Short mmCIF file of C-alpha atoms in Angstrom, two decimals:
data_model
loop_
_atom_site.label_atom_id
_atom_site.label_comp_id
_atom_site.label_asym_id
_atom_site.label_seq_id
_atom_site.Cartn_x
_atom_site.Cartn_y
_atom_site.Cartn_z
CA MET A 249 17.82 6.34 14.11
CA ASN A 250 16.49 9.51 15.72
CA VAL A 251 14.22 8.96 18.69
CA LEU A 252 11.31 11.24 19.62
CA ASN A 253 9.20 11.30 22.78
CA PHE A 254 5.51 12.14 22.95
CA LYS A 255 3.26 12.89 25.92
CA LEU A 256 -0.38 11.86 26.31
CA GLY A 257 -2.50 13.84 23.89
CA GLU A 258 0.43 15.14 21.86
CA VAL A 259 -0.14 15.14 18.11
CA VAL A 260 2.59 13.57 15.96
CA PHE A 261 1.07 14.90 12.75
CA GLN A 262 -2.26 16.20 11.50
CA ALA A 263 -4.15 14.95 8.46
CA GLY A 264 -3.25 17.21 5.54
CA SER A 265 0.15 18.25 6.87
CA PRO A 266 3.25 17.68 4.70
CA SER A 267 4.90 14.25 4.94
CA GLU A 268 8.56 13.53 5.25
CA CYS A 269 9.14 10.50 7.36
CA ALA A 270 7.64 7.39 8.89
CA TYR A 271 7.69 6.31 12.54
CA LEU A 272 8.39 3.05 14.32
CA ILE A 273 6.79 2.78 17.76
CA GLU A 274 9.39 1.83 20.37
CA LYS A 275 7.13 2.31 23.37
CA GLY A 276 3.56 3.39 24.02
CA ARG A 277 0.35 3.67 22.01
CA PHE A 278 -0.96 5.98 19.33
CA GLU A 279 -4.40 6.70 17.99
CA VAL A 280 -4.98 7.14 14.26
CA SER A 281 -7.98 9.29 13.43
CA ARG A 282 -9.52 11.38 10.71
CA VAL A 283 -12.35 13.86 10.46
CA CYS A 284 -15.32 12.60 8.48
CA SER A 285 -18.20 15.04 7.87
CA GLY A 286 -17.10 17.19 10.78
CA GLN A 287 -16.77 14.29 13.20
CA LYS A 288 -13.64 12.69 14.53
CA GLN A 289 -13.43 9.02 13.65
CA VAL A 290 -10.82 6.73 15.21
CA ILE A 291 -9.42 4.41 12.56
CA GLY A 292 -7.14 2.42 14.79
CA VAL A 293 -4.75 2.18 17.68
CA LEU A 294 -1.11 1.28 17.12
CA THR A 295 1.31 -0.18 19.62
CA GLU A 296 4.95 -1.23 19.95
CA LYS A 297 6.84 -2.34 16.85
CA GLU A 298 4.14 -0.98 14.56
CA ILE A 299 4.89 1.50 11.81
CA PHE A 300 2.90 4.59 10.88
CA GLY A 301 3.33 7.47 8.47
CA GLU A 302 4.84 5.16 5.86
CA MET A 303 2.65 6.42 3.05
CA GLY A 304 4.02 9.92 3.41
CA LEU A 305 7.57 8.61 3.42
CA ILE A 306 6.90 6.76 0.20
CA ASP A 307 4.89 9.21 -1.89
CA GLY A 308 5.51 12.52 -0.13
CA GLN A 309 1.80 13.38 -0.24
CA PRO A 310 0.07 15.06 2.70
CA ARG A 311 -0.80 12.91 5.72
CA SER A 312 -4.03 10.95 5.26
CA ALA A 313 -4.82 10.85 8.98
CA THR A 314 -3.97 12.41 12.34
CA VAL A 315 -1.82 10.52 14.85
CA THR A 316 -1.99 11.30 18.57
CA ALA A 317 -0.13 9.75 21.51
CA LEU A 318 -2.42 7.89 23.93
CA GLU A 319 0.22 7.74 26.64
CA GLU A 320 3.87 8.56 27.24
CA SER A 321 5.39 7.15 24.05
CA GLN A 322 8.59 6.86 22.12
CA VAL A 323 9.17 6.48 18.36
CA SER A 324 12.12 6.06 16.04
CA LEU A 325 12.14 8.24 12.98
CA ILE A 326 12.46 6.52 9.60
CA THR A 327 13.78 9.20 7.30
CA GLN A 328 14.13 9.16 3.53
CA GLU A 329 17.89 8.64 3.89
CA CYS A 330 17.33 5.72 6.19
CA PHE A 331 14.81 4.20 3.79
CA ASN A 332 17.18 4.62 0.84
CA SER A 333 20.04 2.93 2.63
CA ILE A 334 17.89 -0.06 3.63
CA GLU A 335 16.68 -0.30 0.07
CA ARG A 336 20.23 -0.46 -1.27
CA SER A 337 21.81 -2.69 1.33
CA ASN A 338 19.03 -5.10 2.20
CA PRO A 339 15.87 -5.03 0.08
CA GLU A 340 14.37 -7.90 2.03
CA ALA A 341 14.28 -5.67 5.11
CA LEU A 342 11.55 -3.70 3.32
CA MET A 343 9.20 -6.66 3.61
CA PRO A 344 7.61 -5.44 6.87
CA LEU A 345 6.72 -2.22 5.07
CA LEU A 346 5.01 -4.22 2.32
CA ARG A 347 3.11 -6.22 4.91
CA VAL A 348 1.93 -3.06 6.64
CA LEU A 349 0.70 -1.59 3.37
CA SER A 350 -1.00 -4.79 2.39
CA ALA A 351 -2.76 -5.03 5.76
CA ARG A 352 -3.91 -1.42 5.52
CA ILE A 353 -5.34 -1.97 2.05
CA ARG A 354 -7.25 -5.03 3.24
CA ASP A 355 -8.55 -3.04 6.23
CA SER A 356 -9.67 -0.14 4.07
CA TYR A 357 -11.44 -2.55 1.69
CA LYS A 358 -13.32 -3.94 4.66
CA LEU A 359 -14.21 -0.43 5.79
CA SER A 360 -15.49 0.45 2.33
CA ASN A 361 -17.68 -2.65 2.33
CA LEU A 362 -19.15 -1.65 5.67
CA LYS A 363 -19.73 1.82 4.36
CA SER A 364 -21.56 0.81 1.21
CA SER A 365 -23.66 -1.80 3.01
CA SER A 366 -24.88 0.78 5.51
CA PHE A 367 -26.50 2.89 2.79
CA MET B 42 13.98 -14.71 -17.64
CA ASP B 43 11.55 -17.53 -17.08
CA GLU B 44 8.63 -15.39 -18.11
CA ASN B 45 5.36 -17.12 -17.93
CA LEU B 46 2.78 -15.56 -20.23
CA LYS B 47 -0.92 -16.22 -20.15
CA THR B 48 -3.78 -14.85 -22.24
CA PHE B 49 -7.19 -14.07 -20.80
CA TYR B 50 -10.18 -13.28 -23.01
CA THR B 51 -12.76 -10.55 -22.43
CA GLY B 52 -14.89 -11.52 -19.43
CA ASP B 53 -12.51 -14.21 -18.16
CA ILE B 54 -12.14 -14.32 -14.40
CA ILE B 55 -8.45 -14.23 -13.56
CA PHE B 56 -9.07 -14.85 -9.89
CA LEU B 57 -11.92 -14.53 -7.42
CA GLU B 58 -12.01 -12.71 -4.10
CA GLY B 59 -11.43 -15.23 -1.32
CA GLN B 60 -9.38 -17.67 -3.40
CA ALA B 61 -5.93 -18.75 -2.30
CA SER B 62 -3.20 -16.50 -3.70
CA LYS B 63 -0.57 -18.29 -5.74
CA CYS B 64 0.90 -15.67 -8.03
CA ALA B 65 0.93 -12.04 -9.12
CA TYR B 66 0.41 -10.66 -12.63
CA ILE B 67 1.89 -7.90 -14.75
CA ILE B 68 -0.25 -6.78 -17.70
CA GLU B 69 1.60 -6.94 -21.02
CA SER B 70 -1.39 -5.80 -23.03
CA GLY B 71 -5.09 -5.32 -22.45
CA ARG B 72 -7.17 -4.17 -19.48
CA VAL B 73 -8.17 -5.75 -16.21
CA GLY B 74 -10.94 -4.72 -13.82
CA ILE B 75 -10.50 -5.19 -10.07
CA TYR B 76 -13.80 -5.75 -8.27
CA ARG B 77 -14.98 -6.16 -4.72
CA GLU B 78 -17.64 -8.78 -4.21
CA GLY B 79 -20.65 -7.15 -2.55
CA TYR B 80 -23.88 -8.41 -1.14
CA ARG B 81 -26.19 -10.55 -3.28
CA GLY B 82 -23.54 -10.99 -5.95
CA ASN B 83 -23.15 -7.28 -6.65
CA ARG B 84 -19.65 -6.53 -7.86
CA SER B 85 -18.27 -3.04 -7.57
CA LEU B 86 -15.36 -1.87 -9.67
CA VAL B 87 -12.44 -0.74 -7.54
CA ARG B 88 -10.07 0.18 -10.34
CA GLN B 89 -9.06 -0.55 -13.90
CA LEU B 90 -5.54 -1.54 -14.78
CA GLY B 91 -3.63 -1.39 -18.05
CA LYS B 92 -0.28 -2.13 -19.62
CA ASN B 93 2.67 -2.66 -17.24
CA GLU B 94 0.50 -2.58 -14.16
CA LEU B 95 0.86 -5.16 -11.43
CA PHE B 96 -1.94 -6.90 -9.57
CA GLY B 97 -2.43 -9.88 -7.27
CA GLU B 98 0.76 -9.06 -5.37
CA MET B 99 -0.84 -8.64 -1.95
CA GLY B 100 -1.50 -12.34 -1.68
CA LEU B 101 2.20 -13.03 -2.24
CA ILE B 102 3.21 -10.50 0.37
CA ASP B 103 0.92 -11.55 3.20
CA LYS B 104 -0.20 -14.99 1.98
CA TYR B 105 -3.86 -14.20 2.66
CA PRO B 106 -6.63 -15.06 0.18
CA ARG B 107 -7.40 -12.69 -2.70
CA SER B 108 -8.82 -9.39 -1.43
CA ALA B 109 -10.65 -8.73 -4.70
CA THR B 110 -11.75 -10.31 -7.98
CA ALA B 111 -9.83 -9.68 -11.22
CA ILE B 112 -11.65 -9.88 -14.59
CA ALA B 113 -10.25 -9.30 -18.08
CA LEU B 114 -12.07 -6.28 -19.57
CA GLN B 115 -10.61 -7.07 -22.98
CA ASP B 116 -8.29 -9.72 -24.37
CA THR B 117 -5.34 -9.42 -22.03
CA ARG B 118 -1.86 -10.89 -21.88
CA CYS B 119 -0.27 -11.18 -18.46
CA MET B 120 3.14 -12.16 -17.23
CA ILE B 121 2.73 -14.47 -14.27
CA ILE B 122 5.00 -14.04 -11.28
CA GLU B 123 5.09 -17.23 -9.27
CA ARG B 124 5.79 -17.14 -5.55
CA SER B 125 9.32 -18.50 -5.94
CA ARG B 126 10.18 -15.74 -8.39
CA PHE B 127 8.54 -13.17 -6.17
CA ASP B 128 10.57 -14.33 -3.18
CA TYR B 129 13.76 -14.23 -5.23
CA LEU B 130 13.07 -10.71 -6.49
CA SER B 131 12.18 -9.42 -3.05
CA LYS B 132 15.48 -10.73 -1.69
CA PHE B 133 17.76 -9.45 -4.36
CA ASN B 134 16.11 -6.69 -6.33
CA PRO B 135 15.69 -3.36 -4.54
CA HIS B 136 14.06 -1.80 -7.59
CA PHE B 137 11.36 -4.44 -7.50
CA MET B 138 10.73 -3.86 -3.80
CA VAL B 139 10.49 -0.13 -4.22
CA SER B 140 8.10 -0.45 -7.18
CA LEU B 141 5.98 -2.74 -5.09
CA ILE B 142 5.91 -0.42 -2.10
CA LYS B 143 5.07 2.45 -4.38
CA SER B 144 2.26 0.62 -6.12
CA LEU B 145 0.72 -0.48 -2.81
CA THR B 146 0.86 3.06 -1.48
CA GLU B 147 -0.96 4.33 -4.58
CA LYS B 148 -3.60 1.67 -4.07
CA LEU B 149 -4.03 2.62 -0.46
CA ARG B 150 -4.34 6.32 -1.28
CA THR B 151 -6.98 5.57 -3.91
CA THR B 152 -9.01 3.48 -1.48
CA ILE B 153 -8.73 6.05 1.29
CA THR B 154 -9.77 8.84 -1.06
CA LYS B 155 -12.81 6.82 -2.10
CA LEU B 156 -13.55 6.04 1.51
CA ASN B 157 -13.40 9.67 2.52
CA LYS B 158 -15.62 10.60 -0.40
CA ILE B 159 -13.89 13.90 -0.59
CA GLU B 160 -12.03 15.51 -3.45
CA PRO B 161 -8.37 14.50 -3.39
CA SER B 162 -6.30 17.41 -2.14
CA SER B 163 -5.01 19.45 -5.11
CA LYS B 164 -2.71 17.52 -7.44
CA THR B 165 -2.56 13.91 -6.40
CA THR B 166 -1.37 12.53 -9.70
CA ALA B 167 0.91 9.59 -9.17
CA PRO B 168 4.49 10.01 -10.34
CA ASP B 169 5.38 8.29 -13.58
CA LYS B 170 6.30 4.69 -12.90
CA THR B 171 9.53 5.00 -14.85
CA THR B 172 10.77 7.77 -12.57
CA LEU B 173 10.22 5.68 -9.51
CA LEU B 174 13.83 5.14 -8.57
CA GLY B 175 14.71 8.74 -9.25
CA PHE B 176 11.94 9.69 -6.90
CA PHE B 177 13.37 7.66 -4.09
CA HIS B 178 16.95 8.61 -4.65
CA LYS B 179 16.15 12.29 -4.60
CA LYS B 180 17.72 13.67 -1.47
CA ARG B 181 15.10 15.06 0.81
CA SER B 182 16.12 16.75 3.97
CA ILE B 183 13.95 16.40 6.98
CA GLU B 184 12.87 19.07 9.37
CA LYS B 185 13.58 19.05 13.08
#
């Protein structure tokens, strides 16, 4: 797997930019944020062994959020080729990806509840 | 195939948010509404599902209670996927895994779009489910 390094404040990708791969955090921390009615909103902070950018890898649609390094960090790139080979050789290895997606859906449901209750 | 079919009638609750998750469902015919339970018993519709669509799978993946309530919007026949079958498929069937990943990603995009309350950027139509594998096997080069 390809490894990339990021410095504090460096942006991995911006919301709306084209998607081609996912990232596995080897070292460091990243902030996930989006802009909501002109204001930056931090959705979460990710640390070692966590995956981000997986939605773009899967559906190729533009990034749904911006990811920025919070410190000196290192990630492994999960490319389409890499994903395809895992899929063929060891489907069970895709389970962590399913868990990540499932957790994100549950989180976004919770967020939407908070949102509607605040009206 | 040890297919396990079950019929739900209009208005039947298939499962309730918060219940333990024991199985997933694939709709053979009919329509199902997925609802979030709100305050004071207010239910809000998250999405409607039709033929060949899968629901209830998150509970099998992460073993947490149901994240939403499922109600039959018309007489509906579902194929039930028990945990043992789910575990078997996820071990040995890459196509199943990829379909699952794809369907979860679509769900997540839908929720995020709703959350953002902004128009989805240009064409966000989901690829046809039958072309799923083709989609993944398409060679895509990466930059950098």
